[in-house]
Amino acid sequence: MVQSIMGVSLHSPSNIRSSPYRPSGDQHWLAAAAIVLILCSSLMAAGLVVQAEAAYRTGQYEQAIDLAQKAMDQGRSGVRTWRVLTNAAMAMGRYQQAANYIERALQDYPDSILLWLLAAEVLPYVGQSQRATSSLDLAYRLASRRALERMSAEDLVATGQVLLQLGGEPRIILDQFYLPAIQRDPNCPDPYIAAGTLAIDKQDYQLAARYIREAIARIPEEPDCYLILARAFYPNDRRSMLDAINKAVKINPRHVASLLLLAEHMIDCEDYPSTEKVLQHALEVNPWHPEALALKALLAHLTNDPNQAAQFRAKALHWWQDNPRVDHLIGKKLSQKYRFSEGLNMQLKALQMDPMYMPARLQAAQDLLRLGSEEEGWDMVEAVHKHDPYNVTAYNLVCLRDRIKTFEVLQADGLTVRMDPTHARLYGQQVIDLLRQARTALADAYGYRPGHITVEIFPNPQDFAVRTFGMPGAEGFLAVCFGNLITARAPGPSPPHNWHAILWHEYTHAVTLEVTKNKMPRWLSEGISVYEQGRHNPSWSYKMDPQYRQLIQKERLPGLSGLSEAFLDPRSPVHLQFAYYLAGLAVEFIIEHVGMTGMRAILEDLATGQPIEDVLTRRVGRLEVLDQQFLAFATDRFQQQGLHADWEQPTGGDLDPTDANAIGQFLAARPNNIWALKALARVQIGQGQLQQAIDTLQRLIRLCPEDTGQDNAYVLLAKIYQQVGQLDKEWAVLEGLAQLSADAGDAFLRLVEMAYARQDWDALIRYGQGYIAVDPLNGQVYQRLGQAFQATAQYRRAIEAYTKALLLDPEDPGYIHYRLAGLLRPVEPTEARRHILEALAFAPRFRQGYRLLLDIVADLQQNVQGGSSDGGVTSDQQRP
């Protein structure tokens, strides 16, 4: 006797009585012949089912139905047969036919968990959503009466999917249903697909890929496996995603789910004509596919055709009128285009159809947060988390909300800035001042002043990633603008980036996104921001990089129409940075043609929903011609920068970069080769040939003065001059680098120390502020700035700098307290007394500190008696 999971007994065969009837010899022969015929017929029918499954898997849906019907005619009406019939009809949009199949199937097999689950999927398409819910309940009740060890792999998976839809715990479902199903039948695709899908739903893309790779190793001809693999790659690796989609459609050219994922990718790339072709192919397979029609409606939204959008949406909802996935998909993609208001409206429509559809609720919450409706947005996030504690995005956001509550809030005209309290005291006012300056400058340039802007700066990069993308990660992103919300990582020394330039760049996005009502292509938005940051401060501009040169030589440059894809699908971080550089060049090219007045007209046209191709054609010129002209413009710019330099890099092992003789022979034939000169300089430095290295590095700078990238010639040359004690030459080299690149944090820091040694206070202030624009968390630089401000009688600024230095755990806090006490004595003697007492606590034997304390106490007593003190800040105060 075996116990089921509900304790119901199942009787063993020994309890069944045998029949007393015994046949004769002839009857034995006839019975055997009948059995053989039955077995042959059964085998033929089973073969037809296998053929039907193969036809379905390869997209021959009509043939799959024919073969399954023939198997039925031969008495093979098993669960597998009904499953093929139903799925093939669904694949072609024959929803009523599929419903008829599932009704008949359940009459034959009312105890099939898999078929009841399939009914729950089919019945909403024929207006029977309530019966679909009941089907899930029936499937659950059937499963609860079965022993897990007696379930097939398919039934284990079906049971897990039923439990998941009814709110079961994902981890338990994976461990107790999907993974045991894999062990029970390693060649069944269902458990791998279910496990991979569950991992994707919980944003564990690596785990999903692992399960699917195991499946592909065993079942290489299953297109659904490649689809799940493609979905796992979609967020972070579009090239691998496309490879997986290609493999899926090679097996099944009519695999609509793969075609729709490809269409989503093309929409992300703003390649709308190609998207139309892919969707047309999908709709030829299934003219009523709701997601395909939803994407058609989305394209109509993006091309400013509201009538078409409404028609396609209505058609998408024709069979399943309360299908929340349609509006959720449209809204999600609109929000990905930064059209959050429209996206939110679609999510609210989805929630009207199904208030418990959590994907729409979570997306609506994120849209609200990005639109500034924070209280409502956070409340909705909390509701999603309570309903589904295992939703990773909701959990991350709930945790983040608690940390944001500790932030300090700074307010100014049209601005709200949220920051860590210490960071706010260090550079919060600089953030406000910079954004005010950007607001004025960009309003003059574009004739538009944006509404209220909120900026959130996160000291923890993972908090920034969660606020921005809903998930940790986002390596390489420094800030993101959603329109009236800017999120940013707090600045720091590694990697060095000028945070003034970053905020100016993002505020430019806020202006252009509002001007265009978020209806502009990615390349134009990024290009204007790159252009404006370089126009405001040339040291903020994107520079030609030797790595860009290699890309130019090896790869075909995209035209204007291909720039958005360069952002979405970069092959490497260098490719992404090159996309920014090209977008900035593209905007410069357009402005050279039409001026700022023309650029404003382009943005105004985009705000009305006109496609960028039409706008550029009318305002600038035919797109095909513009692409050619831009490529010529960009090529000329590349050639002008480093005009006499040879940028070609030897391939493979043609040249040993550590062999000075080989490099010398190479340079004899190609004396201006940048790669060889850099290799030679490194070899010379390693061998101690410093004068030769100086000559080589000076030659590099003459050939390509714009190269300020990593390990540039300026940095190497300055280090040599420091090593040999030629400090004036080191100073000159570092000054040249600092003028070219506002990101050169190490150069600024070295210049600060050199200026301090020289007592060149003006230079120290200049380069100290340059360093703070890269890393505002360096206490030593604030201390040096305090000394420089004090030496130049800028006492208020000295007090501010010293106060900031104290926030950053300085090595000698007593010295800073002593300085502050002297500076504050004339204006705030009570505060001065506090600081001198702090100084004496650190240095209790410091005599000058006690003298200053006595002077401050005397000042306070004199003030109490109605007198005054004119004690100033002396220039000869010594370090305690």
PDB file of N, CA, C and O in Angstrom, residues 17-72:
ATOM      1  N   ARG A  17      -9.013  -9.733  -7.813  1.00  0.00           N
ATOM      2  CA  ARG A  17      -9.240 -11.164  -8.035  1.00  0.00           C
ATOM      3  C   ARG A  17      -9.040 -11.515  -9.500  1.00  0.00           C
ATOM      4  O   ARG A  17      -9.433 -10.758 -10.382  1.00  0.00           O
ATOM      5  N   SER A  18      -8.483 -12.704  -9.769  1.00  0.00           N
ATOM      6  CA  SER A  18      -8.329 -13.186 -11.149  1.00  0.00           C
ATOM      7  C   SER A  18      -9.616 -13.869 -11.605  1.00  0.00           C
ATOM      8  O   SER A  18     -10.381 -14.393 -10.816  1.00  0.00           O
ATOM      9  N   SER A  19      -9.840 -13.912 -12.939  1.00  0.00           N
ATOM     10  CA  SER A  19     -11.061 -14.480 -13.498  1.00  0.00           C
ATOM     11  C   SER A  19     -10.928 -16.003 -13.577  1.00  0.00           C
ATOM     12  O   SER A  19      -9.867 -16.523 -13.921  1.00  0.00           O
ATOM     13  N   PRO A  20     -12.018 -16.775 -13.363  1.00  0.00           N
ATOM     14  CA  PRO A  20     -11.961 -18.242 -13.478  1.00  0.00           C
ATOM     15  C   PRO A  20     -12.026 -18.719 -14.924  1.00  0.00           C
ATOM     16  O   PRO A  20     -11.855 -19.904 -15.201  1.00  0.00           O
ATOM     17  N   TYR A  21     -12.302 -17.822 -15.875  1.00  0.00           N
ATOM     18  CA  TYR A  21     -12.472 -18.223 -17.272  1.00  0.00           C
ATOM     19  C   TYR A  21     -11.131 -18.613 -17.869  1.00  0.00           C
ATOM     20  O   TYR A  21     -10.146 -17.894 -17.732  1.00  0.00           O
ATOM     21  N   ARG A  22     -11.065 -19.752 -18.610  1.00  0.00           N
ATOM     22  CA  ARG A  22      -9.841 -20.195 -19.259  1.00  0.00           C
ATOM     23  C   ARG A  22     -10.159 -20.507 -20.726  1.00  0.00           C
ATOM     24  O   ARG A  22     -10.980 -21.395 -21.009  1.00  0.00           O
ATOM     25  N   PRO A  23      -9.563 -19.835 -21.723  1.00  0.00           N
ATOM     26  CA  PRO A  23      -9.887 -20.061 -23.135  1.00  0.00           C
ATOM     27  C   PRO A  23      -9.315 -21.370 -23.655  1.00  0.00           C
ATOM     28  O   PRO A  23      -8.368 -21.910 -23.116  1.00  0.00           O
ATOM     29  N   SER A  24      -9.928 -21.870 -24.836  1.00  0.00           N
ATOM     30  CA  SER A  24      -9.457 -23.077 -25.503  1.00  0.00           C
ATOM     31  C   SER A  24      -8.243 -22.772 -26.378  1.00  0.00           C
ATOM     32  O   SER A  24      -7.839 -21.611 -26.528  1.00  0.00           O
ATOM     33  N   GLY A  25      -7.657 -23.805 -27.043  1.00  0.00           N
ATOM     34  CA  GLY A  25      -6.474 -23.630 -27.887  1.00  0.00           C
ATOM     35  C   GLY A  25      -6.717 -22.701 -29.054  1.00  0.00           C
ATOM     36  O   GLY A  25      -5.927 -21.816 -29.366  1.00  0.00           O
ATOM     37  N   ASP A  26      -7.864 -22.958 -29.850  1.00  0.00           N
ATOM     38  CA  ASP A  26      -8.155 -22.073 -30.983  1.00  0.00           C
ATOM     39  C   ASP A  26      -8.376 -20.644 -30.524  1.00  0.00           C
ATOM     40  O   ASP A  26      -7.972 -19.688 -31.188  1.00  0.00           O
ATOM     41  N   GLN A  27      -9.041 -20.588 -29.402  1.00  0.00           N
ATOM     42  CA  GLN A  27      -9.290 -19.239 -28.873  1.00  0.00           C
ATOM     43  C   GLN A  27      -7.976 -18.556 -28.500  1.00  0.00           C
ATOM     44  O   GLN A  27      -7.827 -17.340 -28.632  1.00  0.00           O
ATOM     45  N   HIS A  28      -7.025 -19.368 -28.013  1.00  0.00           N
ATOM     46  CA  HIS A  28      -5.695 -18.812 -27.715  1.00  0.00           C
ATOM     47  C   HIS A  28      -5.081 -18.193 -28.974  1.00  0.00           C
ATOM     48  O   HIS A  28      -4.526 -17.093 -28.939  1.00  0.00           O
ATOM     49  N   TRP A  29      -5.193 -18.933 -30.098  1.00  0.00           N
ATOM     50  CA  TRP A  29      -4.585 -18.434 -31.343  1.00  0.00           C
ATOM     51  C   TRP A  29      -5.258 -17.150 -31.805  1.00  0.00           C
ATOM     52  O   TRP A  29      -4.623 -16.181 -32.183  1.00  0.00           O
ATOM     53  N   LEU A  30      -6.605 -17.161 -31.772  1.00  0.00           N
ATOM     54  CA  LEU A  30      -7.336 -15.960 -32.198  1.00  0.00           C
ATOM     55  C   LEU A  30      -7.036 -14.780 -31.304  1.00  0.00           C
ATOM     56  O   LEU A  30      -6.874 -13.640 -31.737  1.00  0.00           O
ATOM     57  N   ALA A  31      -6.943 -15.039 -30.010  1.00  0.00           N
ATOM     58  CA  ALA A  31      -6.650 -13.953 -29.057  1.00  0.00           C
ATOM     59  C   ALA A  31      -5.259 -13.392 -29.306  1.00  0.00           C
ATOM     60  O   ALA A  31      -5.043 -12.168 -29.277  1.00  0.00           O
ATOM     61  N   ALA A  32      -4.309 -14.283 -29.572  1.00  0.00           N
ATOM     62  CA  ALA A  32      -2.943 -13.822 -29.830  1.00  0.00           C
ATOM     63  C   ALA A  32      -2.884 -12.972 -31.090  1.00  0.00           C
ATOM     64  O   ALA A  32      -2.212 -11.924 -31.139  1.00  0.00           O
ATOM     65  N   ALA A  33      -3.600 -13.412 -32.151  1.00  0.00           N
ATOM     66  CA  ALA A  33      -3.617 -12.628 -33.391  1.00  0.00           C
ATOM     67  C   ALA A  33      -4.226 -11.265 -33.174  1.00  0.00           C
ATOM     68  O   ALA A  33      -3.743 -10.238 -33.677  1.00  0.00           O
ATOM     69  N   ALA A  34      -5.296 -11.250 -32.392  1.00  0.00           N
ATOM     70  CA  ALA A  34      -5.950  -9.960 -32.108  1.00  0.00           C
ATOM     71  C   ALA A  34      -5.007  -9.039 -31.347  1.00  0.00           C
ATOM     72  O   ALA A  34      -4.933  -7.834 -31.602  1.00  0.00           O
ATOM     73  N   ILE A  35      -4.275  -9.643 -30.397  1.00  0.00           N
ATOM     74  CA  ILE A  35      -3.334  -8.828 -29.603  1.00  0.00           C
ATOM     75  C   ILE A  35      -2.250  -8.256 -30.496  1.00  0.00           C
ATOM     76  O   ILE A  35      -1.862  -7.083 -30.387  1.00  0.00           O
ATOM     77  N   VAL A  36      -1.751  -9.087 -31.441  1.00  0.00           N
ATOM     78  CA  VAL A  36      -0.704  -8.598 -32.355  1.00  0.00           C
ATOM     79  C   VAL A  36      -1.219  -7.428 -33.189  1.00  0.00           C
ATOM     80  O   VAL A  36      -0.549  -6.419 -33.373  1.00  0.00           O
ATOM     81  N   LEU A  37      -2.464  -7.589 -33.719  1.00  0.00           N
ATOM     82  CA  LEU A  37      -3.032  -6.506 -34.506  1.00  0.00           C
ATOM     83  C   LEU A  37      -3.194  -5.230 -33.682  1.00  0.00           C
ATOM     84  O   LEU A  37      -2.918  -4.118 -34.135  1.00  0.00           O
ATOM     85  N   ILE A  38      -3.672  -5.425 -32.462  1.00  0.00           N
ATOM     86  CA  ILE A  38      -3.860  -4.265 -31.580  1.00  0.00           C
ATOM     87  C   ILE A  38      -2.513  -3.590 -31.303  1.00  0.00           C
ATOM     88  O   ILE A  38      -2.388  -2.364 -31.332  1.00  0.00           O
ATOM     89  N   LEU A  39      -1.491  -4.421 -31.030  1.00  0.00           N
ATOM     90  CA  LEU A  39      -0.166  -3.857 -30.744  1.00  0.00           C
ATOM     91  C   LEU A  39       0.383  -3.110 -31.955  1.00  0.00           C
ATOM     92  O   LEU A  39       0.956  -2.019 -31.827  1.00  0.00           O
ATOM     93  N   CYS A  40       0.227  -3.709 -33.137  1.00  0.00           N
ATOM     94  CA  CYS A  40       0.718  -3.032 -34.357  1.00  0.00           C
ATOM     95  C   CYS A  40       0.006  -1.706 -34.559  1.00  0.00           C
ATOM     96  O   CYS A  40       0.613  -0.680 -34.865  1.00  0.00           O
ATOM     97  N   SER A  41      -1.319  -1.736 -34.396  1.00  0.00           N
ATOM     98  CA  SER A  41      -2.094  -0.509 -34.544  1.00  0.00           C
ATOM     99  C   SER A  41      -1.675   0.521 -33.508  1.00  0.00           C
ATOM    100  O   SER A  41      -1.539   1.713 -33.803  1.00  0.00           O
ATOM    101  N   SER A  42      -1.448   0.047 -32.290  1.00  0.00           N
ATOM    102  CA  SER A  42      -1.053   0.955 -31.221  1.00  0.00           C
ATOM    103  C   SER A  42       0.310   1.576 -31.502  1.00  0.00           C
ATOM    104  O   SER A  42       0.523   2.777 -31.280  1.00  0.00           O
ATOM    105  N   LEU A  43       1.222   0.733 -32.016  1.00  0.00           N
ATOM    106  CA  LEU A  43       2.557   1.250 -32.336  1.00  0.00           C
ATOM    107  C   LEU A  43       2.492   2.286 -33.455  1.00  0.00           C
ATOM    108  O   LEU A  43       3.178   3.307 -33.425  1.00  0.00           O
ATOM    109  N   MET A  44       1.664   2.005 -34.483  1.00  0.00           N
ATOM    110  CA  MET A  44       1.510   2.975 -35.573  1.00  0.00           C
ATOM    111  C   MET A  44       0.929   4.285 -35.056  1.00  0.00           C
ATOM    112  O   MET A  44       1.389   5.379 -35.411  1.00  0.00           O
ATOM    113  N   ALA A  45      -0.083   4.162 -34.183  1.00  0.00           N
ATOM    114  CA  ALA A  45      -0.691   5.376 -33.625  1.00  0.00           C
ATOM    115  C   ALA A  45       0.311   6.134 -32.778  1.00  0.00           C
ATOM    116  O   ALA A  45       0.391   7.366 -32.827  1.00  0.00           O
ATOM    117  N   ALA A  46       1.115   5.385 -31.974  1.00  0.00           N
ATOM    118  CA  ALA A  46       2.131   6.044 -31.146  1.00  0.00           C
ATOM    119  C   ALA A  46       3.150   6.760 -32.018  1.00  0.00           C
ATOM    120  O   ALA A  46       3.595   7.875 -31.709  1.00  0.00           O
ATOM    121  N   GLY A  47       3.503   6.117 -33.133  1.00  0.00           N
ATOM    122  CA  GLY A  47       4.435   6.768 -34.056  1.00  0.00           C
ATOM    123  C   GLY A  47       3.861   8.054 -34.620  1.00  0.00           C
ATOM    124  O   GLY A  47       4.580   9.035 -34.818  1.00  0.00           O
ATOM    125  N   LEU A  48       2.545   8.040 -34.897  1.00  0.00           N
ATOM    126  CA  LEU A  48       1.899   9.254 -35.400  1.00  0.00           C
ATOM    127  C   LEU A  48       1.946  10.378 -34.364  1.00  0.00           C
ATOM    128  O   LEU A  48       2.132  11.557 -34.705  1.00  0.00           O
ATOM    129  N   VAL A  49       1.796  10.036 -33.094  1.00  0.00           N
ATOM    130  CA  VAL A  49       1.865  11.054 -32.035  1.00  0.00           C
ATOM    131  C   VAL A  49       3.270  11.669 -31.982  1.00  0.00           C
ATOM    132  O   VAL A  49       3.424  12.896 -31.876  1.00  0.00           O
ATOM    133  N   VAL A  50       4.288  10.795 -32.083  1.00  0.00           N
ATOM    134  CA  VAL A  50       5.672  11.300 -32.086  1.00  0.00           C
ATOM    135  C   VAL A  50       5.894  12.217 -33.282  1.00  0.00           C
ATOM    136  O   VAL A  50       6.515  13.298 -33.166  1.00  0.00           O
ATOM    137  N   GLN A  51       5.363  11.814 -34.450  1.00  0.00           N
ATOM    138  CA  GLN A  51       5.501  12.662 -35.642  1.00  0.00           C
ATOM    139  C   GLN A  51       4.752  13.990 -35.458  1.00  0.00           C
ATOM    140  O   GLN A  51       5.225  15.056 -35.882  1.00  0.00           O
ATOM    141  N   ALA A  52       3.581  13.916 -34.827  1.00  0.00           N
ATOM    142  CA  ALA A  52       2.813  15.148 -34.594  1.00  0.00           C
ATOM    143  C   ALA A  52       3.580  16.095 -33.678  1.00  0.00           C
ATOM    144  O   ALA A  52       3.619  17.316 -33.905  1.00  0.00           O
ATOM    145  N   GLU A  53       4.201  15.551 -32.634  1.00  0.00           N
ATOM    146  CA  GLU A  53       4.997  16.389 -31.727  1.00  0.00           C
ATOM    147  C   GLU A  53       6.179  17.009 -32.460  1.00  0.00           C
ATOM    148  O   GLU A  53       6.512  18.188 -32.246  1.00  0.00           O
ATOM    149  N   ALA A  54       6.807  16.243 -33.337  1.00  0.00           N
ATOM    150  CA  ALA A  54       7.931  16.774 -34.111  1.00  0.00           C
ATOM    151  C   ALA A  54       7.459  17.866 -35.061  1.00  0.00           C
ATOM    152  O   ALA A  54       8.140  18.899 -35.242  1.00  0.00           O
ATOM    153  N   ALA A  55       6.303  17.660 -35.678  1.00  0.00           N
ATOM    154  CA  ALA A  55       5.767  18.682 -36.578  1.00  0.00           C
ATOM    155  C   ALA A  55       5.458  19.965 -35.801  1.00  0.00           C
ATOM    156  O   ALA A  55       5.737  21.085 -36.270  1.00  0.00           O
ATOM    157  N   TYR A  56       4.849  19.815 -34.628  1.00  0.00           N
ATOM    158  CA  TYR A  56       4.560  20.994 -33.794  1.00  0.00           C
ATOM    159  C   TYR A  56       5.853  21.711 -33.418  1.00  0.00           C
ATOM    160  O   TYR A  56       5.947  22.947 -33.504  1.00  0.00           O
ATOM    161  N   ARG A  57       6.864  20.960 -33.033  1.00  0.00           N
ATOM    162  CA  ARG A  57       8.131  21.549 -32.593  1.00  0.00           C
ATOM    163  C   ARG A  57       8.805  22.329 -33.718  1.00  0.00           C
ATOM    164  O   ARG A  57       9.497  23.318 -33.470  1.00  0.00           O
ATOM    165  N   THR A  58       8.590  21.907 -34.972  1.00  0.00           N
ATOM    166  CA  THR A  58       9.236  22.575 -36.111  1.00  0.00           C
ATOM    167  C   THR A  58       8.325  23.594 -36.795  1.00  0.00           C
ATOM    168  O   THR A  58       8.652  24.083 -37.875  1.00  0.00           O
ATOM    169  N   GLY A  59       7.171  23.890 -36.190  1.00  0.00           N
ATOM    170  CA  GLY A  59       6.302  24.941 -36.722  1.00  0.00           C
ATOM    171  C   GLY A  59       5.331  24.479 -37.785  1.00  0.00           C
ATOM    172  O   GLY A  59       4.645  25.311 -38.388  1.00  0.00           O
ATOM    173  N   GLN A  60       5.238  23.178 -38.033  1.00  0.00           N
ATOM    174  CA  GLN A  60       4.276  22.656 -39.018  1.00  0.00           C
ATOM    175  C   GLN A  60       2.970  22.337 -38.281  1.00  0.00           C
ATOM    176  O   GLN A  60       2.602  21.179 -38.086  1.00  0.00           O
ATOM    177  N   TYR A  61       2.292  23.411 -37.875  1.00  0.00           N
ATOM    178  CA  TYR A  61       1.167  23.244 -36.964  1.00  0.00           C
ATOM    179  C   TYR A  61      -0.023  22.534 -37.628  1.00  0.00           C
ATOM    180  O   TYR A  61      -0.684  21.696 -36.999  1.00  0.00           O
ATOM    181  N   GLU A  62      -0.284  22.858 -38.896  1.00  0.00           N
ATOM    182  CA  GLU A  62      -1.383  22.183 -39.587  1.00  0.00           C
ATOM    183  C   GLU A  62      -1.110  20.680 -39.697  1.00  0.00           C
ATOM    184  O   GLU A  62      -2.002  19.848 -39.465  1.00  0.00           O
ATOM    185  N   GLN A  63       0.130  20.339 -40.051  1.00  0.00           N
ATOM    186  CA  GLN A  63       0.491  18.934 -40.167  1.00  0.00           C
ATOM    187  C   GLN A  63       0.435  18.243 -38.804  1.00  0.00           C
ATOM    188  O   GLN A  63       0.034  17.078 -38.696  1.00  0.00           O
ATOM    189  N   ALA A  64       0.804  18.963 -37.760  1.00  0.00           N
ATOM    190  CA  ALA A  64       0.740  18.395 -36.408  1.00  0.00           C
ATOM    191  C   ALA A  64      -0.701  18.010 -36.066  1.00  0.00           C
ATOM    192  O   ALA A  64      -0.953  16.925 -35.504  1.00  0.00           O
ATOM    193  N   ILE A  65      -1.646  18.880 -36.433  1.00  0.00           N
ATOM    194  CA  ILE A  65      -3.059  18.576 -36.158  1.00  0.00           C
ATOM    195  C   ILE A  65      -3.508  17.371 -36.972  1.00  0.00           C
ATOM    196  O   ILE A  65      -4.198  16.468 -36.448  1.00  0.00           O
ATOM    197  N   ASP A  66      -3.125  17.323 -38.258  1.00  0.00           N
ATOM    198  CA  ASP A  66      -3.516  16.189 -39.103  1.00  0.00           C
ATOM    199  C   ASP A  66      -2.979  14.865 -38.533  1.00  0.00           C
ATOM    200  O   ASP A  66      -3.711  13.873 -38.446  1.00  0.00           O
ATOM    201  N   LEU A  67      -1.709  14.861 -38.151  1.00  0.00           N
ATOM    202  CA  LEU A  67      -1.111  13.631 -37.630  1.00  0.00           C
ATOM    203  C   LEU A  67      -1.751  13.215 -36.307  1.00  0.00           C
ATOM    204  O   LEU A  67      -2.004  12.039 -36.061  1.00  0.00           O
ATOM    205  N   ALA A  68      -2.017  14.197 -35.458  1.00  0.00           N
ATOM    206  CA  ALA A  68      -2.647  13.880 -34.169  1.00  0.00           C
ATOM    207  C   ALA A  68      -4.066  13.355 -34.382  1.00  0.00           C
ATOM    208  O   ALA A  68      -4.516  12.432 -33.676  1.00  0.00           O
ATOM    209  N   GLN A  69      -4.783  13.921 -35.374  1.00  0.00           N
ATOM    210  CA  GLN A  69      -6.133  13.428 -35.666  1.00  0.00           C
ATOM    211  C   GLN A  69      -6.089  11.985 -36.168  1.00  0.00           C
ATOM    212  O   GLN A  69      -6.932  11.159 -35.796  1.00  0.00           O
ATOM    213  N   LYS A  70      -5.100  11.665 -37.001  1.00  0.00           N
ATOM    214  CA  LYS A  70      -4.967  10.292 -37.489  1.00  0.00           C
ATOM    215  C   LYS A  70      -4.683   9.337 -36.333  1.00  0.00           C
ATOM    216  O   LYS A  70      -5.208   8.225 -36.283  1.00  0.00           O
ATOM    217  N   ALA A  71      -3.839   9.797 -35.399  1.00  0.00           N
ATOM    218  CA  ALA A  71      -3.570   8.970 -34.219  1.00  0.00           C
ATOM    219  C   ALA A  71      -4.847   8.759 -33.421  1.00  0.00           C
ATOM    220  O   ALA A  71      -5.098   7.652 -32.907  1.00  0.00           O
ATOM    221  N   MET A  72      -5.662   9.814 -33.332  1.00  0.00           N
ATOM    222  CA  MET A  72      -6.948   9.687 -32.632  1.00  0.00           C
ATOM    223  C   MET A  72      -7.829   8.660 -33.335  1.00  0.00           C
ATOM    224  O   MET A  72      -8.485   7.830 -32.691  1.00  0.00           O
TER     225      MET A  72
END
